[in-house]
Coordinates of C-alpha atoms in Angstrom, one line a residue:
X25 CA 0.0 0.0 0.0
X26 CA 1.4 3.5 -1.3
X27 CA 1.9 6.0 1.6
X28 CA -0.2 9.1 0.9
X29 CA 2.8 11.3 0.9
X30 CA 4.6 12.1 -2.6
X31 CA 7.9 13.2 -3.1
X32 CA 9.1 15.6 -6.3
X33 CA 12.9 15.6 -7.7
X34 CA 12.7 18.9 -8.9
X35 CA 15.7 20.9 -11.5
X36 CA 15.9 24.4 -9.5
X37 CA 17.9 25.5 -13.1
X38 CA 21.1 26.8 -13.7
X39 CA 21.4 29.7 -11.1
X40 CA 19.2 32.5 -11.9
X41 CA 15.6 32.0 -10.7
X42 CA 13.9 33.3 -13.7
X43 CA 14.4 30.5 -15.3
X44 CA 12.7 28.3 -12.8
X45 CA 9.8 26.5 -14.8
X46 CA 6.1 27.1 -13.6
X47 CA 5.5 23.6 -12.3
X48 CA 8.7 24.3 -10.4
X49 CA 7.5 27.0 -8.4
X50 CA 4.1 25.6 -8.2
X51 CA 5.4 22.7 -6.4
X52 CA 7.8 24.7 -4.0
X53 CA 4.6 26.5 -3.0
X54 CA 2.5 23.9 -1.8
X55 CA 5.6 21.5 -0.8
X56 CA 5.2 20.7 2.7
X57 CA 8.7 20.4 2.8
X58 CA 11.5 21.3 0.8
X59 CA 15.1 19.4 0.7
X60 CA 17.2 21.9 -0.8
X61 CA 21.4 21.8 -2.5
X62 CA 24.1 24.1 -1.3
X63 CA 24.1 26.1 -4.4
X64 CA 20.4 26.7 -4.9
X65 CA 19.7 30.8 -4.7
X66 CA 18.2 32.0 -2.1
X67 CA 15.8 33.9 -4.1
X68 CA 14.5 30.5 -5.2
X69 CA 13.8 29.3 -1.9
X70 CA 11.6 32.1 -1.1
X71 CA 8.8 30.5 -3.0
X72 CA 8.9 27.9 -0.5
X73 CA 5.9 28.0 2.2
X74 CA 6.7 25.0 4.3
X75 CA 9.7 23.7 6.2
X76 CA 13.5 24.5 4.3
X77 CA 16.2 21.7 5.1
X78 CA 19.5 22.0 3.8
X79 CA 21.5 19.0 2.5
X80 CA 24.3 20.8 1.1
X81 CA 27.9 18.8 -0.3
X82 CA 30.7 20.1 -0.8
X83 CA 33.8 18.8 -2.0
X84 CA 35.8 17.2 1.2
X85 CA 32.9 18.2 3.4
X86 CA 29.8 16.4 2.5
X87 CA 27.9 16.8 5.9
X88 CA 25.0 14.6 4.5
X89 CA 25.9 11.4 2.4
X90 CA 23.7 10.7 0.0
X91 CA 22.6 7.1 2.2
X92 CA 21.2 9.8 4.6
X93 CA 19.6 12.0 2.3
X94 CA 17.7 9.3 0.5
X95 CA 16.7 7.9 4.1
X96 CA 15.4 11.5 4.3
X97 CA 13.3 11.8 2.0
X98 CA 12.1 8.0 2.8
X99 CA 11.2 9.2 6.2
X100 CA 9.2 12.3 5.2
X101 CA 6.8 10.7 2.5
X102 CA 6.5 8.1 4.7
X103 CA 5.5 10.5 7.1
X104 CA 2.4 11.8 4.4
X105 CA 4.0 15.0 3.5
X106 CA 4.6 16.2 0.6
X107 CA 8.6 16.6 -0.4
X108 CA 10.5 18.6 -3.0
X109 CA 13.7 17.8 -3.1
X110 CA 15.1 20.9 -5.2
X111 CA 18.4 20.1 -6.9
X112 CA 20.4 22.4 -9.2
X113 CA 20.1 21.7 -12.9
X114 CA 18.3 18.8 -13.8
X115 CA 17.5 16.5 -11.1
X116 CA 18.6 13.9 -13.5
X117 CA 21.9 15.6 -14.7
X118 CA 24.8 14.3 -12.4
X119 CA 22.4 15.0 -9.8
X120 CA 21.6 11.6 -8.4
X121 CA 17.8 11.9 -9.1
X122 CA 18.2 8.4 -10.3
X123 CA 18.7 6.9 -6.6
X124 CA 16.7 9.2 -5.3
X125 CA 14.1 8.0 -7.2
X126 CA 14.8 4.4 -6.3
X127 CA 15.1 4.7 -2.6
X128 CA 11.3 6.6 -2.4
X129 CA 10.0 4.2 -4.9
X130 CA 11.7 1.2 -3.1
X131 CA 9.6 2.3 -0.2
X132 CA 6.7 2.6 -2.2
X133 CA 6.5 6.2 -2.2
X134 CA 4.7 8.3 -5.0
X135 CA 7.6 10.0 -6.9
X136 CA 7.5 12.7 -9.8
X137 CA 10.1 14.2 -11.7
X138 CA 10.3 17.8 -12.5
X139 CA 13.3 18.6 -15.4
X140 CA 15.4 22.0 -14.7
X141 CA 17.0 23.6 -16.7
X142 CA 20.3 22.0 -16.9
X143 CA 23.8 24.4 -16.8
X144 CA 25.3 22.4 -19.7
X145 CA 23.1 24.2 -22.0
X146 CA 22.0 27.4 -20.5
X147 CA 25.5 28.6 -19.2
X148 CA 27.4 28.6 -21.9
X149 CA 24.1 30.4 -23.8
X150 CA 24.3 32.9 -21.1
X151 CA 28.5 33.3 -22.6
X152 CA 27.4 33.9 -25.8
X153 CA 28.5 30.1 -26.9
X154 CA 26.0 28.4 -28.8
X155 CA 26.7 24.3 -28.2
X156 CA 25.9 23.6 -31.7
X157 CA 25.9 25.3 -34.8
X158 CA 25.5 24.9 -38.3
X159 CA 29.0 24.1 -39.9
X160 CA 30.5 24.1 -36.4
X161 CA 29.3 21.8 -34.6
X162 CA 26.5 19.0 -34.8
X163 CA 27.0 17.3 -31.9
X164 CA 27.4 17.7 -27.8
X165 CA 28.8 15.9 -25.4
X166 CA 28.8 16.3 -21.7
X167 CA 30.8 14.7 -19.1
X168 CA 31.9 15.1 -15.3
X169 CA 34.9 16.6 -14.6
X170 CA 34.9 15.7 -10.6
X171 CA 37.6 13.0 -10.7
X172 CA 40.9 13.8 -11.8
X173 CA 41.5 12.2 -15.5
X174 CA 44.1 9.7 -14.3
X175 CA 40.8 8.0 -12.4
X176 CA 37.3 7.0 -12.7
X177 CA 35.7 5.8 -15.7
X178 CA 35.8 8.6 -18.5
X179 CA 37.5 7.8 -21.5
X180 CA 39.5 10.8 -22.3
X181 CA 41.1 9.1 -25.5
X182 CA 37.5 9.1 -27.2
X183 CA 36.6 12.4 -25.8
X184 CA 39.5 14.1 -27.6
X185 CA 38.7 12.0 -30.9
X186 CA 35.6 13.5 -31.1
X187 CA 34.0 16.1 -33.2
X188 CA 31.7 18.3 -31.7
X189 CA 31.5 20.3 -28.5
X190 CA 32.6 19.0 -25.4
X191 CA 31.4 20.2 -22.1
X192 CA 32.9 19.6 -19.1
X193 CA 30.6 20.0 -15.6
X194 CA 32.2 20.0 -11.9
X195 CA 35.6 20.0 -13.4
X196 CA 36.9 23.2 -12.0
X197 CA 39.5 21.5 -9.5
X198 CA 40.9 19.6 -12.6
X199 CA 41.3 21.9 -15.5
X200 CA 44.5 21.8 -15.9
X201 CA 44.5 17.8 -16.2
X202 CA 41.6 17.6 -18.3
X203 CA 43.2 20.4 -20.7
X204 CA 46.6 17.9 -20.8
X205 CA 44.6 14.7 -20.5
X206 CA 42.8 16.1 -24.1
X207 CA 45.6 17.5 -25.9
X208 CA 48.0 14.0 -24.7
X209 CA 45.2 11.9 -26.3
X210 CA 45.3 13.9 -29.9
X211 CA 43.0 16.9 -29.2
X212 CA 45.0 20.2 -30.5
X213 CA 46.4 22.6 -27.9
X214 CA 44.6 25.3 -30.3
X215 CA 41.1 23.7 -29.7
X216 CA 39.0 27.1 -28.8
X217 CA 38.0 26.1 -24.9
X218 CA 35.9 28.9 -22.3
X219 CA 35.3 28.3 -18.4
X220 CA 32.2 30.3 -17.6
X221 CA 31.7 30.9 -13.8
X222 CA 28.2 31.3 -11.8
X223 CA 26.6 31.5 -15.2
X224 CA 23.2 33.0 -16.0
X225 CA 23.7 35.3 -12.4
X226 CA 24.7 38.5 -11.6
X227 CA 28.0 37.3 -10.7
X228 CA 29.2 35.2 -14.4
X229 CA 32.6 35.5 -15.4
X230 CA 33.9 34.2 -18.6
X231 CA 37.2 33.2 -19.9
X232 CA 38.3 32.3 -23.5
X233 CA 41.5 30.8 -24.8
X234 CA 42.6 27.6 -26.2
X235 CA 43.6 23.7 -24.5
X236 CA 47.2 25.0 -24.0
X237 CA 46.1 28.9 -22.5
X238 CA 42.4 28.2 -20.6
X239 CA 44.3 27.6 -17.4
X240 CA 46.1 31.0 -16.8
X241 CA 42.8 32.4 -18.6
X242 CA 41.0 31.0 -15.7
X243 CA 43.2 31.7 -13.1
X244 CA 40.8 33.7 -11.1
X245 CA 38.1 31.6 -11.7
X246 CA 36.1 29.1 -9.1
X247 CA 33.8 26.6 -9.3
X248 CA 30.9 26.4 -9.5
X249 CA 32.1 26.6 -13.5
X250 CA 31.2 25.4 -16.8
X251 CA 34.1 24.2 -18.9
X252 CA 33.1 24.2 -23.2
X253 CA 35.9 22.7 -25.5
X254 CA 35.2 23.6 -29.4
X255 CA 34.8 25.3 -32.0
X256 CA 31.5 27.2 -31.0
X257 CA 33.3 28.9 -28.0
X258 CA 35.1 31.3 -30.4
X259 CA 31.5 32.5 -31.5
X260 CA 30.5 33.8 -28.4
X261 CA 28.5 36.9 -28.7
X262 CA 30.4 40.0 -27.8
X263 CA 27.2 41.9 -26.7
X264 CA 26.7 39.1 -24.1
X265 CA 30.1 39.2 -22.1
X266 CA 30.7 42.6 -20.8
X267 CA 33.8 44.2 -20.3
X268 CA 34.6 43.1 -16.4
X269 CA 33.6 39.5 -17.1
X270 CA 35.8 39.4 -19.7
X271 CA 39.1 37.5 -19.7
X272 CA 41.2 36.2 -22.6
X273 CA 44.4 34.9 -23.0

């Protein structure tokens, strides 16, 4: 028998609230609860009417485990409330909505999904960089950048055999790898690559370069940052990076 409580995995978007979508917000208003990400704006949690808990990670401080956030969200539709549990992006986008969604349905716990906006597509737009373009690019592919090269799973060989536009999420920490892990495995040093920080807020930053100069580019950037690798970052929009965001090397 189903508990009566529901629970939504819902894409809060890229960073700036406008581009929450309406069933978004219309589930953060009547949410009885909402489970919220360290890097979801404030200004999107003011739609929320009912009780806020953080759940924040962090690299090398992850105060809740993911174990303890599913058992969470177990707990409180078990309990008959309604949930949101608001994660940046897409829920579904290296955001562990997946297990999420198994641990409520496990418990047999009504579960919906509500798609955000994901950063691998709207930041770069908000740069200027269109992922594909006619005679550029055809193609887009998007990876994790939170281990370093040398580990995990990703195969950096095919990534830099590739035509299209690669873009790199969470990969801040390792730039510098991923640049030499590319160009090692065949990908020219003069590939066009951009790092655009806190994009779509009031705060982006935006640097352009190539494999062999993103790095000092990017010097004074921090995550959380969108890495794009190809062609289309040399068509970025002028119009859409003023001056102070600006940095090229």
């Amino acid at each position: 028998m189903r508990s009566r409580g529901k629970v939504f995995l819902v894409g809060a978007g890229p960073g700036d609230p406008e581009l929450l979508t309406l069933k978004a917000v219309r589930c953060l208003e009547r949410a009885d609860v909402v489970v919220y990400d360290r890097l979801v704006d404030e200004r999107v949690l003011s739609y929320c009417r009912g009780r806020r808990i953080a759940v924040g990670k962090a690299r090398g401080c992850h105060s809740w485990t993911q174990t303890a956030i599913n058992g969470l969200l177990v707990d409180l539709g078990q309990a008959g409330h309604q949930v949101v549990r608001l994660k940046g992006g897409d829920p579904y986008l290296f955001g562990r909505g997946g297990e999420e969604w198994d641990a409520v349905t496990a418990a047999g716990i009504a579960c919906e999904v509500v798609p955000g906006v994901s950063s691998a597509l709207a930041v770069p737009a908000s740069a200027g960089i269109p992922v594909t373009h006619r005679g550029t690019s055809s193609s887009l592919t998007v990876v994790s950048g939170h281990d370093h090269p040398s580990q995990g799973t990703t195969d950096w060989a095919t990534l830099a055999s590739l035509d299209g536009t690669l873009v790199v999420l969470m990969g801040m920490q390792h730039l510098a790898a991923i640049a030499e892990a590319l160009v090692s495995n065949g990908m020219s040093p003069h590939m066009p690559a951009a790092v655009v920080q806190e994009g779509t807020t009031a705060r982006q930053r935006v640097a352009t370069g190539t494999l062999s100069t993103i790095v000092v580019a990017a010097a004074g950037l921090q995550a959380p940052a969108v890495i794009v690798i190809g062609d289309v970052t040399s068509r970025a929009f002028e119009l859409s990076l003023p001056t102070e965001q600006r940095s090229i090397a």
